[in-house]
Amino acid sequence: MTGIQRNELREVSNAVLAVATHLSVRDVLQTILTSARRLVGARYAALGVPDADGGFAEFLADGVSDEQWAAIGPVPRQHGLLGVLLSDPNPIRMDDIRQHPRFGWWPSAHPVLTDFLGMPITDGDEILGEIFVANKDEPGGFTEGDEELLALLANHAAIALVNARLFERSRELSIVEERTRIARELHDSVTQKLFSLRLIADALVPLLDRDVAQVRREVDTVRGLAAEAADELAAVVFGLRSPDLAGDGLDIALRKQVDLLDRVHEPAVRFRSRDVPRLAAAREEAVYRIVQEALHNALRHAKASKIDIDLCFASQKLVLVIEDDGVGFDPSSSGPSTRRLGLGSMRERARAAGGRLNVTSEQPGGTTVRLEVPVD
């Protein structure tokens, strides 16, 4: 292998490594562009990625000093030969760019280009950008071998651009998912505590002139609920587990939740559990949130006099049953009254935990929520 061949191999390797590593897209494209100019022995090289407004989202140059680049002026538009390379998937190789029928002009400070080799950067049938080199260092203009090398580097540029696009879509999807998670968590946890706070505040008003001791006790409850709501909000924002679950586990966390609700709400809320094992964190979180949602529905909408929660372990499954004696509703309905009950959120959580959720209800007669989650 000659020294020239080794240098070419090294340049191609640098371009491949740039695509494979986690460099910024602009850095990757600059590496590819610099490699292209050196490999084909050109004085100048440029790479452009179009935007949707007739200009370029990225336009990089190599072989031009910062002073020259500043003197040339604004980034070019998608006109002349630049427009051809963005609309025609075929490369352009000429001894003098000025002889091309679509050649227009360039600014006065722009270097004079003669030999020219331009290559569209494509992904399938889509043209993602263009790369070109100009003014061959050696006489004779650009060769077929130069064209093959530039096509190879254009393929690497395409990989970098596609990866960047996929990353951006993934980031946008992650943002949407995170917003959905936060909205769901706020509805499932913090909203319930705020609802309880409002009920207690309403109950305190008639007691102010009659039972100061009772008011003090209720104010202590309000403080506790406010502190729990703040902890829940922190958990939602930072994606943490419920504070109750983190140390106590599902059984004790639910018992604490039920004891609190029984104290501050009129319906009798009772909890019973038997042989409850620890689950994977995600499954415990799902069960906990489903219980919170079901209790919130029963307390706010069912007009029930009692709510019973039963949690047990049977046949390698965690079985949860929540029953109330309220007014009931139509679970098959898709109207606003059903949607506000959060049944979609509950079913989504059950599926995510590998479980099965069944909701039955009679009008009147009450509602039963049954959840089965496998235990590994």
PDB file of C-alpha atoms in Angstrom, residues 37 40-46 81 85 92-100 103 106 110-119 131-143 146 150:
ATOM      1  CA  ARG A  37     -11.567  17.848  -0.161  1.00  0.00           C
ATOM      2  CA  VAL A  40      -9.964  14.130  -4.177  1.00  0.00           C
ATOM      3  CA  GLY A  41      -7.256  16.782  -4.037  1.00  0.00           C
ATOM      4  CA  ALA A  42      -9.512  19.836  -4.349  1.00  0.00           C
ATOM      5  CA  ARG A  43      -8.878  23.434  -3.400  1.00  0.00           C
ATOM      6  CA  TYR A  44     -12.433  24.057  -2.226  1.00  0.00           C
ATOM      7  CA  ALA A  45     -15.335  22.006  -0.888  1.00  0.00           C
ATOM      8  CA  ALA A  46     -18.822  22.779   0.417  1.00  0.00           C
ATOM      9  CA  LEU A  81     -26.350  24.638  -9.798  1.00  0.00           C
ATOM     10  CA  LEU A  85     -28.063  19.089  -7.004  1.00  0.00           C
ATOM     11  CA  ILE A  92     -22.327  16.536 -11.874  1.00  0.00           C
ATOM     12  CA  ARG A  93     -18.699  16.439 -13.062  1.00  0.00           C
ATOM     13  CA  MET A  94     -17.387  19.258 -15.254  1.00  0.00           C
ATOM     14  CA  ASP A  95     -14.086  20.800 -16.265  1.00  0.00           C
ATOM     15  CA  ASP A  96     -15.589  24.277 -15.894  1.00  0.00           C
ATOM     16  CA  ILE A  97     -18.657  24.947 -13.783  1.00  0.00           C
ATOM     17  CA  ARG A  98     -19.289  28.154 -15.677  1.00  0.00           C
ATOM     18  CA  GLN A  99     -20.236  26.176 -18.762  1.00  0.00           C
ATOM     19  CA  HIS A 100     -23.226  24.536 -17.072  1.00  0.00           C
ATOM     20  CA  PHE A 103     -24.751  28.442 -13.761  1.00  0.00           C
ATOM     21  CA  TRP A 106     -21.340  34.342  -7.403  1.00  0.00           C
ATOM     22  CA  HIS A 110     -16.267  34.443  -4.003  1.00  0.00           C
ATOM     23  CA  PRO A 111     -13.276  32.416  -5.299  1.00  0.00           C
ATOM     24  CA  VAL A 112     -13.377  31.585  -9.009  1.00  0.00           C
ATOM     25  CA  LEU A 113     -14.354  27.930  -9.483  1.00  0.00           C
ATOM     26  CA  THR A 114     -13.431  25.889 -12.548  1.00  0.00           C
ATOM     27  CA  ASP A 115     -13.174  22.085 -12.164  1.00  0.00           C
ATOM     28  CA  PHE A 116     -16.325  20.897 -10.393  1.00  0.00           C
ATOM     29  CA  LEU A 117     -17.673  17.680  -8.916  1.00  0.00           C
ATOM     30  CA  GLY A 118     -21.066  17.775  -7.176  1.00  0.00           C
ATOM     31  CA  MET A 119     -22.885  14.900  -5.473  1.00  0.00           C
ATOM     32  CA  ILE A 131     -21.645  18.027  -1.327  1.00  0.00           C
ATOM     33  CA  PHE A 132     -19.289  19.397  -3.941  1.00  0.00           C
ATOM     34  CA  VAL A 133     -15.607  19.979  -4.524  1.00  0.00           C
ATOM     35  CA  ALA A 134     -13.971  22.412  -6.919  1.00  0.00           C
ATOM     36  CA  ASN A 135     -10.621  23.334  -8.472  1.00  0.00           C
ATOM     37  CA  LYS A 136      -8.616  20.129  -8.688  1.00  0.00           C
ATOM     38  CA  ASP A 137      -5.046  20.526  -7.411  1.00  0.00           C
ATOM     39  CA  GLU A 138      -3.620  18.476 -10.292  1.00  0.00           C
ATOM     40  CA  PRO A 139      -4.256  19.154 -13.991  1.00  0.00           C
ATOM     41  CA  GLY A 140      -6.872  17.140 -15.826  1.00  0.00           C
ATOM     42  CA  GLY A 141      -9.927  17.764 -13.647  1.00  0.00           C
ATOM     43  CA  PHE A 142     -11.804  15.360 -11.411  1.00  0.00           C
ATOM     44  CA  THR A 143     -11.794  11.668 -12.329  1.00  0.00           C
ATOM     45  CA  ASP A 146     -12.852  10.984  -7.412  1.00  0.00           C
ATOM     46  CA  LEU A 150     -17.246  11.528  -3.128  1.00  0.00           C
TER      47      LEU A 150
END
